[in-house]
PDB file of C-alpha atoms in Angstrom:
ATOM      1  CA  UNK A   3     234.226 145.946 -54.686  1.00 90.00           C
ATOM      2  CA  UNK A   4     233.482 142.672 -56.440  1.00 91.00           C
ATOM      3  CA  UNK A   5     229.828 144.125 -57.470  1.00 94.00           C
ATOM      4  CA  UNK A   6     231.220 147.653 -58.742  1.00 95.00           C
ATOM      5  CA  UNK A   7     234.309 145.549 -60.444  1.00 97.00           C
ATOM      6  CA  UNK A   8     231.194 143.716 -62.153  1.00 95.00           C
ATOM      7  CA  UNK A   9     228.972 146.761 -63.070  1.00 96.00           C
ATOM      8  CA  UNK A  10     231.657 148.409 -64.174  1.00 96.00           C
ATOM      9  CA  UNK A  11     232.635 145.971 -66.909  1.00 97.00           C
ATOM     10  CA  UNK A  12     228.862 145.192 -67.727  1.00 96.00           C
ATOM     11  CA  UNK A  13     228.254 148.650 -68.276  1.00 96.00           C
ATOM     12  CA  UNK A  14     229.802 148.632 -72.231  1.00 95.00           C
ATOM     13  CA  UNK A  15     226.786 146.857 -72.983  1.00 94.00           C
ATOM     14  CA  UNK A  16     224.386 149.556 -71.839  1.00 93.00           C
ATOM     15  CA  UNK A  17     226.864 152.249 -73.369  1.00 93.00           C
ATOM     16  CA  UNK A  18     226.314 150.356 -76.681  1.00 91.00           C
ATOM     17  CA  UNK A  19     222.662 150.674 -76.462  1.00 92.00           C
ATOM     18  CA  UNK A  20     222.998 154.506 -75.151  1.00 91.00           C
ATOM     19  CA  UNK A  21     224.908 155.325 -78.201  1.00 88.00           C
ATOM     20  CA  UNK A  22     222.293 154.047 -80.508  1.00 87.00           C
ATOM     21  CA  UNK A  23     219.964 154.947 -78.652  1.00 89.00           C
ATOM     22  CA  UNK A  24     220.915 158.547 -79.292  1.00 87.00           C
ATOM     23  CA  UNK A  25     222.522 158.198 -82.293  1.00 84.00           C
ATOM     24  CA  UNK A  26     225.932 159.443 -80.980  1.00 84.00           C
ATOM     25  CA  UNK A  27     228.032 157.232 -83.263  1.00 80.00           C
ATOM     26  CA  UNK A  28     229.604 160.086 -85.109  1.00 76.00           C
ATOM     27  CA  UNK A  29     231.211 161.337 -81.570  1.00 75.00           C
ATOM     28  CA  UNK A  30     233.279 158.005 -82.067  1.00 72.00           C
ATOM     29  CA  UNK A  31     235.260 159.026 -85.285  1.00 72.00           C
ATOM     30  CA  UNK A  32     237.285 161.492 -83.571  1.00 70.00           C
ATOM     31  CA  UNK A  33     239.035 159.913 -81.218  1.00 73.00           C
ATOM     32  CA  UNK A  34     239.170 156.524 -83.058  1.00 73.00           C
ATOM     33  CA  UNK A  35     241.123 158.417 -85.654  1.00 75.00           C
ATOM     34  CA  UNK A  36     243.512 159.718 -83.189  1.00 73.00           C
ATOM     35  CA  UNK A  37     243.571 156.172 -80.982  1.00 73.00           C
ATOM     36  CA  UNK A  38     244.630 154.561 -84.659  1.00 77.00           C
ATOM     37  CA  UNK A  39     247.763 157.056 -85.329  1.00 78.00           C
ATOM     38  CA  UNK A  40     249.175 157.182 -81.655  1.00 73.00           C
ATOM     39  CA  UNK A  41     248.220 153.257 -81.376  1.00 72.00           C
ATOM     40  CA  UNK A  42     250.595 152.590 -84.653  1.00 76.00           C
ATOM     41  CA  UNK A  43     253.193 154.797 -83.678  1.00 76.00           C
ATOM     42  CA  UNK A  44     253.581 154.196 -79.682  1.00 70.00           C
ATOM     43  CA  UNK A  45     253.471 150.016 -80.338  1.00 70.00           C
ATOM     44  CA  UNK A  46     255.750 149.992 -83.130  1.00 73.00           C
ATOM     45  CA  UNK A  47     258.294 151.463 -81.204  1.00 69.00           C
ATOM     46  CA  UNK A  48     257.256 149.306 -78.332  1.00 65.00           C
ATOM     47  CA  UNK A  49     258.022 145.977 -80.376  1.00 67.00           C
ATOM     48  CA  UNK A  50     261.103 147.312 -81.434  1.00 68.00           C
ATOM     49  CA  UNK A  51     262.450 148.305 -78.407  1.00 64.00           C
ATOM     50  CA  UNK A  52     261.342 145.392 -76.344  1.00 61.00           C
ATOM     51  CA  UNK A  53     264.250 142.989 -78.002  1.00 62.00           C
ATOM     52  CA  UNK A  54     267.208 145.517 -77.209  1.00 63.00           C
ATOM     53  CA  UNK A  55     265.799 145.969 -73.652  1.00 61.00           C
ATOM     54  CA  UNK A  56     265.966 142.119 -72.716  1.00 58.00           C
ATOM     55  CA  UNK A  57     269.501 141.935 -74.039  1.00 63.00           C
ATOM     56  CA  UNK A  58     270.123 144.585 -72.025  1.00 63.00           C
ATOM     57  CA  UNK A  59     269.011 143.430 -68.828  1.00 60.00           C
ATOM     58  CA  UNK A  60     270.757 139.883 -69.489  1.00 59.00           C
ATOM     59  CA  UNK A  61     274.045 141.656 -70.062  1.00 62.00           C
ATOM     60  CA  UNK A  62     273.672 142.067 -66.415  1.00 60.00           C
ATOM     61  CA  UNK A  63     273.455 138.133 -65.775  1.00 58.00           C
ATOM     62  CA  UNK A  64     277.262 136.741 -64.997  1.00 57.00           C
ATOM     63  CA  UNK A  65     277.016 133.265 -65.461  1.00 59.00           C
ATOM     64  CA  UNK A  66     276.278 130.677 -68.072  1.00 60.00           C
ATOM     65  CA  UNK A  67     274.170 128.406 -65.556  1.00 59.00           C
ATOM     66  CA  UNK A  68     270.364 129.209 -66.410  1.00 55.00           C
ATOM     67  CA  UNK A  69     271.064 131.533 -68.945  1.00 59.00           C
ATOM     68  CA  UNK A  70     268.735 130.334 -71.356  1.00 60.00           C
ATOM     69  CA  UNK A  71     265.274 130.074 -69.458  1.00 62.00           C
ATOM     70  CA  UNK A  72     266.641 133.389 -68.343  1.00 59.00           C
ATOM     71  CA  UNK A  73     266.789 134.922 -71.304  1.00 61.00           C
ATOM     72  CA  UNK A  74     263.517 133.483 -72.290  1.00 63.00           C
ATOM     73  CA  UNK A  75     261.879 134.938 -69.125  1.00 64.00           C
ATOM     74  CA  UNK A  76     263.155 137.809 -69.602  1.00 62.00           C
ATOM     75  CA  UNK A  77     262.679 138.534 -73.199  1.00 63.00           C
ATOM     76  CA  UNK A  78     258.942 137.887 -72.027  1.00 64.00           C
ATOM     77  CA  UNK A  79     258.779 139.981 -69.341  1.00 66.00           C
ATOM     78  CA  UNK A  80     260.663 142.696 -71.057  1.00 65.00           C
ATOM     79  CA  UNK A  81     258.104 142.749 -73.906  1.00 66.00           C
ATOM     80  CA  UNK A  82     254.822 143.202 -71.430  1.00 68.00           C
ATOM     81  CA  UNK A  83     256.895 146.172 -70.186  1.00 70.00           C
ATOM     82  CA  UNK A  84     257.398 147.907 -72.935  1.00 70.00           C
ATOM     83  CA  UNK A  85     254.017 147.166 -73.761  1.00 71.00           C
ATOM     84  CA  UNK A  86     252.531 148.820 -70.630  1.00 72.00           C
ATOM     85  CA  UNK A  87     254.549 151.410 -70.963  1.00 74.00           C
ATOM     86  CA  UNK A  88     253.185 151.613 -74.208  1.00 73.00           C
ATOM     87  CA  UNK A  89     249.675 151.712 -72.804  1.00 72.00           C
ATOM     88  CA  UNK A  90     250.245 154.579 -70.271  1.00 77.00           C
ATOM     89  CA  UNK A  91     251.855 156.607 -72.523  1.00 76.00           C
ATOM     90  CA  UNK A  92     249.158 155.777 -75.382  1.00 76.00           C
ATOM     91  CA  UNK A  93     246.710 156.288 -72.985  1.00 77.00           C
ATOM     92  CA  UNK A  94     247.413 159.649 -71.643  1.00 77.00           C
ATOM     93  CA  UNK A  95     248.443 161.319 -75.022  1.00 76.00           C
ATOM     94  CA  UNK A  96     244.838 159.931 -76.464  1.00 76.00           C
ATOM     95  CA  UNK A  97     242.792 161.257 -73.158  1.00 76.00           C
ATOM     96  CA  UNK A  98     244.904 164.470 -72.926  1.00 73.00           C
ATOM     97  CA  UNK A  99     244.091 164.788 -77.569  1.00 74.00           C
ATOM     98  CA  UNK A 100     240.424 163.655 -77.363  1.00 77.00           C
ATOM     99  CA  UNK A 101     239.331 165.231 -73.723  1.00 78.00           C
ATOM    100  CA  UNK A 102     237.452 167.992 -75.561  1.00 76.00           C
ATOM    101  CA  UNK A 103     235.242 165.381 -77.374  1.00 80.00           C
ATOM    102  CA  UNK A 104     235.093 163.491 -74.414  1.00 84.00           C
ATOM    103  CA  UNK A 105     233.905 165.409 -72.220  1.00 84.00           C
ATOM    104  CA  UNK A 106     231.145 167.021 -74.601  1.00 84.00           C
ATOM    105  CA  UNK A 107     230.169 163.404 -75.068  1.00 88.00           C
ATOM    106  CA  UNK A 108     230.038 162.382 -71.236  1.00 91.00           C
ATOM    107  CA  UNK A 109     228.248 165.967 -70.787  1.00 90.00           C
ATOM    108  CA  UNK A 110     225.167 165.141 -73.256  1.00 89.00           C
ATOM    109  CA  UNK A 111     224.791 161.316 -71.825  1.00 92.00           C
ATOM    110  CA  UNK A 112     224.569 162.725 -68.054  1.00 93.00           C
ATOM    111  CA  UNK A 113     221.521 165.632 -69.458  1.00 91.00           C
ATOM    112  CA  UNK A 114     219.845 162.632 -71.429  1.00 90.00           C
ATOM    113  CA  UNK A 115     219.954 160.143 -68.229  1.00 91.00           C
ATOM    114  CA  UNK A 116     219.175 163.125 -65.966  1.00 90.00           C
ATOM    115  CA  UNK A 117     217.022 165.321 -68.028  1.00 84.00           C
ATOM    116  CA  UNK A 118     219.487 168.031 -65.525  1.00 79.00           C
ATOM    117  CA  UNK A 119     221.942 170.843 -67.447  1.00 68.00           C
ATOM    118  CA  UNK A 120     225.236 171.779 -66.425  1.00 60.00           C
ATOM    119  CA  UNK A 121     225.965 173.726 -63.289  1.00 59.00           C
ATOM    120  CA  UNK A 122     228.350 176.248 -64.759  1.00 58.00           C
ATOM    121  CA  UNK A 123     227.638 177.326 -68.681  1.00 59.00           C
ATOM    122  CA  UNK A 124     230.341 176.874 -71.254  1.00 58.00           C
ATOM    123  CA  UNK A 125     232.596 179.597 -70.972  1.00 64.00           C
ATOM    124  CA  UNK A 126     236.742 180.525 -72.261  1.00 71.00           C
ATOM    125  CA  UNK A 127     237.219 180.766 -68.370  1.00 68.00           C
ATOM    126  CA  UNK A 128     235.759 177.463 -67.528  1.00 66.00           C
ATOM    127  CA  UNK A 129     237.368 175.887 -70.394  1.00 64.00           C
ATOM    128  CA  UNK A 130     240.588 176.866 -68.933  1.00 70.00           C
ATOM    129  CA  UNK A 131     240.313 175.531 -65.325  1.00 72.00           C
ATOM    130  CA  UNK A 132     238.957 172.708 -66.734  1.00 69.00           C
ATOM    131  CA  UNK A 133     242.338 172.331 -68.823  1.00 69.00           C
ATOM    132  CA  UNK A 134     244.236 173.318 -65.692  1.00 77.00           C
ATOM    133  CA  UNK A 135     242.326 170.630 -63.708  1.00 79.00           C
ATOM    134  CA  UNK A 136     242.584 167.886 -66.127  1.00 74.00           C
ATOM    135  CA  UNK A 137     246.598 168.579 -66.488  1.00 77.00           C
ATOM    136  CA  UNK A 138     246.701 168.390 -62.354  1.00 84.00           C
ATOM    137  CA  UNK A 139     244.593 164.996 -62.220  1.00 86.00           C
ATOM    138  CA  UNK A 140     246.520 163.328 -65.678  1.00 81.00           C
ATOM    139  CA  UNK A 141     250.141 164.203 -64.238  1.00 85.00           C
ATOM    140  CA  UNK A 142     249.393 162.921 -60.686  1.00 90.00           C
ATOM    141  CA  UNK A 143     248.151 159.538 -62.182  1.00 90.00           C
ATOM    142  CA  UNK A 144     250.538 159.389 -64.901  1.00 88.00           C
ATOM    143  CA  UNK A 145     253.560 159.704 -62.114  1.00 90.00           C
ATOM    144  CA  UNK A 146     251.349 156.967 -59.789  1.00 93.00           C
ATOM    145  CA  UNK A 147     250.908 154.873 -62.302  1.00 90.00           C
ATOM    146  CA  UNK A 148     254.316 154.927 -64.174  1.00 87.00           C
ATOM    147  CA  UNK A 149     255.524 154.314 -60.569  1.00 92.00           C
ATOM    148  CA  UNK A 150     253.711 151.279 -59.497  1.00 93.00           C
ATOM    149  CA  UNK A 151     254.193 149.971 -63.326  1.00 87.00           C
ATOM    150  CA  UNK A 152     258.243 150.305 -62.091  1.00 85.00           C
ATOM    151  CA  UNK A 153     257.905 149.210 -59.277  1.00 91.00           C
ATOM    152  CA  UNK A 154     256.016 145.897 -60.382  1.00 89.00           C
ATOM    153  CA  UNK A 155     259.006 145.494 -63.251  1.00 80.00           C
ATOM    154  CA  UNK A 156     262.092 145.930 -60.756  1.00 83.00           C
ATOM    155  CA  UNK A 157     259.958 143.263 -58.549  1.00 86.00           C
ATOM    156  CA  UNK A 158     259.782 140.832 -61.344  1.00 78.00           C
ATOM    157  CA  UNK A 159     263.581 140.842 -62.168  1.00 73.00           C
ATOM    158  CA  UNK A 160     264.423 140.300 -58.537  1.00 80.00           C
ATOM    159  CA  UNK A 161     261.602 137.014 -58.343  1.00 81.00           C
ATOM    160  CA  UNK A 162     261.371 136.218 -62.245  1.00 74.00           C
ATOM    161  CA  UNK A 163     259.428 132.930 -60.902  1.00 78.00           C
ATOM    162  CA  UNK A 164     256.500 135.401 -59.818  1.00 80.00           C
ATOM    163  CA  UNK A 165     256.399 136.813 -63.614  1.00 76.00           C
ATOM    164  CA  UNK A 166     252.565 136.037 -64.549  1.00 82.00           C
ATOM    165  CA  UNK A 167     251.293 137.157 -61.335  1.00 88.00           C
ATOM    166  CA  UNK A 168     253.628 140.360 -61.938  1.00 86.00           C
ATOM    167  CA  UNK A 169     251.706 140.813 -65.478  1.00 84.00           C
ATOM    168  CA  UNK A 170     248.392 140.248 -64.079  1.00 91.00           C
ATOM    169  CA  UNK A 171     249.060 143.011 -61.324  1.00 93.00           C
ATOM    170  CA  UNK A 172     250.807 145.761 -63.814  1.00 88.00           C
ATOM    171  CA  UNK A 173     247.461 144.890 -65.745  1.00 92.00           C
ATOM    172  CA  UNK A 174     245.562 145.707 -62.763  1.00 95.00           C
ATOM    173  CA  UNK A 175     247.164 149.276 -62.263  1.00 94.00           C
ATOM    174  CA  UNK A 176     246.851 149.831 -65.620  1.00 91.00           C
ATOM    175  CA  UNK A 177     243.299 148.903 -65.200  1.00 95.00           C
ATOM    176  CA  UNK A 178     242.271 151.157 -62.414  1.00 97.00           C
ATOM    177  CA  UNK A 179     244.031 154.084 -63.818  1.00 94.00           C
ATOM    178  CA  UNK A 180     242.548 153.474 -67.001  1.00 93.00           C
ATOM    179  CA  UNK A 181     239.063 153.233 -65.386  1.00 95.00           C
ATOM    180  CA  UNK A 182     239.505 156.297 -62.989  1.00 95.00           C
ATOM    181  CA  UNK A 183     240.190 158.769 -66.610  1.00 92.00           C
ATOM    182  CA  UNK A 184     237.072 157.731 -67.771  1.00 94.00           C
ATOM    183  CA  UNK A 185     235.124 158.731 -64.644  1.00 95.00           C
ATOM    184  CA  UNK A 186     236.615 162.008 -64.594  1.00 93.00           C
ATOM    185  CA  UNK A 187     234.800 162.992 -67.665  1.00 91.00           C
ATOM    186  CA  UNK A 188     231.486 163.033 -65.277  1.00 93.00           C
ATOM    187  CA  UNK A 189     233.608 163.528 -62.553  1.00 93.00           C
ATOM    188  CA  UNK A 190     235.007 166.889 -63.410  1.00 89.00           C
ATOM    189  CA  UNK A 191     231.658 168.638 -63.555  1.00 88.00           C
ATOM    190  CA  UNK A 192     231.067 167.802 -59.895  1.00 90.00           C
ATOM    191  CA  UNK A 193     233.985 167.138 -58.146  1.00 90.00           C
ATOM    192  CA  UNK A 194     237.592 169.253 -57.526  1.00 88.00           C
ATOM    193  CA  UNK A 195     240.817 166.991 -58.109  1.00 90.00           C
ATOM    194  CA  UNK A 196     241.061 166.145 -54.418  1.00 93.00           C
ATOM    195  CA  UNK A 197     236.896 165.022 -54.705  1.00 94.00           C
ATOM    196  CA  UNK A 198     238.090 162.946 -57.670  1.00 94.00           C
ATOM    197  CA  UNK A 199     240.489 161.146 -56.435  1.00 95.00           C
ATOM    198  CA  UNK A 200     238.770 160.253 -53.074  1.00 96.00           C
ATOM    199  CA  UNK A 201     235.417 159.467 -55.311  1.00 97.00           C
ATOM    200  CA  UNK A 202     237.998 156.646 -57.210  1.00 96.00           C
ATOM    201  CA  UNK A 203     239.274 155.423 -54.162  1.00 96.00           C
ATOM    202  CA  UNK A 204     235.576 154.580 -52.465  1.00 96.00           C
ATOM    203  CA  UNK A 205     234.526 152.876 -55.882  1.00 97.00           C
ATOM    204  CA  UNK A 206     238.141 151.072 -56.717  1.00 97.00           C
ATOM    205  CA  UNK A 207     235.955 147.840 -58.122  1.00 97.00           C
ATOM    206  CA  UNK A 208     234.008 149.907 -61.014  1.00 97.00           C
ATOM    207  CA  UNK A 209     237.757 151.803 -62.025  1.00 97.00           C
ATOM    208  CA  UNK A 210     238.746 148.435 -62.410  1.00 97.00           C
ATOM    209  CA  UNK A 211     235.747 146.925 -63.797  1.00 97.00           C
ATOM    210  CA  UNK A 212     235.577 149.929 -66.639  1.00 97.00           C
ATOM    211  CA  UNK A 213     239.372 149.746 -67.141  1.00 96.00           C
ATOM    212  CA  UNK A 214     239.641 146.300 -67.669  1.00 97.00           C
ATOM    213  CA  UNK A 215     236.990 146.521 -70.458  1.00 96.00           C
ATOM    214  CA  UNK A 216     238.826 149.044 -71.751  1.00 94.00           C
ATOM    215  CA  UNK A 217     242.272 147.913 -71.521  1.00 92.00           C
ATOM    216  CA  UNK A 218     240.364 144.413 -72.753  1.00 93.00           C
ATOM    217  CA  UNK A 219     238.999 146.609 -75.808  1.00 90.00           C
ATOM    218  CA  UNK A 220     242.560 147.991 -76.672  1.00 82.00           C
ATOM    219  CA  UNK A 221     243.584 144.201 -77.394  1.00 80.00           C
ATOM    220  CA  UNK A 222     241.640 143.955 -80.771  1.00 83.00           C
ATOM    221  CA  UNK A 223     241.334 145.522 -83.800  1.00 71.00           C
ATOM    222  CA  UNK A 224     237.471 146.628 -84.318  1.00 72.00           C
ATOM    223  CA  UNK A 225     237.338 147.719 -80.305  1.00 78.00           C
ATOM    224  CA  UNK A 226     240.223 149.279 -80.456  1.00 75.00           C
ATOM    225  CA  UNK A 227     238.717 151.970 -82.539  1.00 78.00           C
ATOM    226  CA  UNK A 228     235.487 152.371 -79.956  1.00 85.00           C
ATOM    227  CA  UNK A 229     237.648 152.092 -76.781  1.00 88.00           C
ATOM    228  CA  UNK A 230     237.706 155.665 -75.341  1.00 88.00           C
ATOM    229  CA  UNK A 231     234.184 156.848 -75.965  1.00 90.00           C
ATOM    230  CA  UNK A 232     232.553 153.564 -75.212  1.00 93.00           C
ATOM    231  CA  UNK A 233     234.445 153.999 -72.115  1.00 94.00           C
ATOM    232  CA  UNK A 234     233.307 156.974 -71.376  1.00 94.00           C
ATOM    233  CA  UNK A 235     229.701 156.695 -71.680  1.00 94.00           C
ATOM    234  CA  UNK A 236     230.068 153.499 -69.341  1.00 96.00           C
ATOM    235  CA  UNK A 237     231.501 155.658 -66.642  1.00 97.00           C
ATOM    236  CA  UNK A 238     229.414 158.496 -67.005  1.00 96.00           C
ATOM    237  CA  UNK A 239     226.579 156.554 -66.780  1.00 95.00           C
ATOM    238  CA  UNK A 240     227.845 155.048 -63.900  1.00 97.00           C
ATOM    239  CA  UNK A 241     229.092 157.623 -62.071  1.00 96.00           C
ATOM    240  CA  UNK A 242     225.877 158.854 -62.357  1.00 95.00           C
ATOM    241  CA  UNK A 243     223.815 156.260 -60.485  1.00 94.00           C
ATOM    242  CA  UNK A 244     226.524 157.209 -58.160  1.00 95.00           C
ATOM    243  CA  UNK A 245     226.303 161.307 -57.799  1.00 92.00           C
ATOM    244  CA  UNK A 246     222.587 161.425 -58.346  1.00 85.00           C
TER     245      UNK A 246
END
């Protein structure tokens, strides 16, 4: 696990190199545009509504004892809440708006690595199970990973003292999820939902080595831009040494 966590999160360097390589740079615009408008809208909201949540939550406090550092906890862990929240929901709406480019970008790096082309030809039919696919795959993760995310949160307010290790795991899930939607652009050409999911769950290390670079990514302003299809090729050409 430790080695695929590793090649996972080395692999952006090699996806750097593959997209100069073959000049794939303008497959990049797309879904940086898109990344920049849901990023702005999704986090602005976030900020604001992290401040009314905490006051919320220490309405439910009854006494004056501790109140403070419990307010100050909490207004800290409310805010990385509504920021992963922020991040699934950012997340899914920028995979489910940029999956066409995606996956015609993840499609051209496997036939360059493997000189192989696809199985099934492009057709309106495939298109549509692929949509149908996709849709089955995102909702099932979304509802895991919204889950565990809530989980994680209720956990922290009942232990506040275990509030960094809390934020490290949410990161975690956030992580692997993040990592496993970025497969599944390779993924989906050889594998059925049920084949995805198992394919995740024997390489957990590189989901969370390619999420963590991405979520990593998402954190700054230039890589936030290059995020998704940086993270794509990385998978692909990782899933790849994996399939082939």
């Amino acid at each position: 696990m430790i080695t695929g966590f590793f090649q996972g999160f080395t692999s952006y360097l090699d996806a750097i190199r593959l997209t100069s390589r073959y000049r794939l740079w303008g497959y990049v615009l797309a879904p940086g545009l898109i990344s920049v408008v849901l990023g702005a809208v999704i986090f602005y909201g976030a900020w604001n509504a992290s401040d009314d949540i905490a006051q919320w939550l220490i309405d439910f406090y009854p006494f004056d004892w501790g109140k403070g550092a419990l307010e100050t906890i909490v207004q800290i862990f409310g805010g990385v809440f509504v920021l992963a929240i922020g991040l699934v929901l950012f997340r899914h709406l920028v995979l489910a708006l940029s999956s066409p480019f995606m996956s015609f970008l993840s499609e051209k790096i496997e036939k360059r690595l493997t000189g192989q082309q696809p199985q099934v030809p492009f057709s309106i039919g495939k298109a549509l199970s692929d949509l149908r696919r996709g849709l089955t795959l995102a909702l099932r993760n979304i509802v895991r990973e919204l889950f565990f995310t809530l989980l994680l949160f209720l956990l922290g307010i009942l232990l506040p003292f275990l509030s960094p290790l809390i934020a490290v795991a949410v990161f975690g899930v956030q992580a692997y999820y993040a990592g496993f939607g970025n497969l599944d652009f390779t993924l989906e050409r050889h594998r059925d939902v049920q084949g995805s999911i198992a394919f995740a769950r024997a390489h957990r290390g590189l989901c969370l080595g390619n999420g963590t670079a991405f979520l990593l990514l998402l954190f700054t302003i230039v890589g936030f831009l290059f995020a998704l299809p940086l993270g794509t090729i990385a998978a692909t050409k990782e899933a790849v040494r994996r399939l082939y």
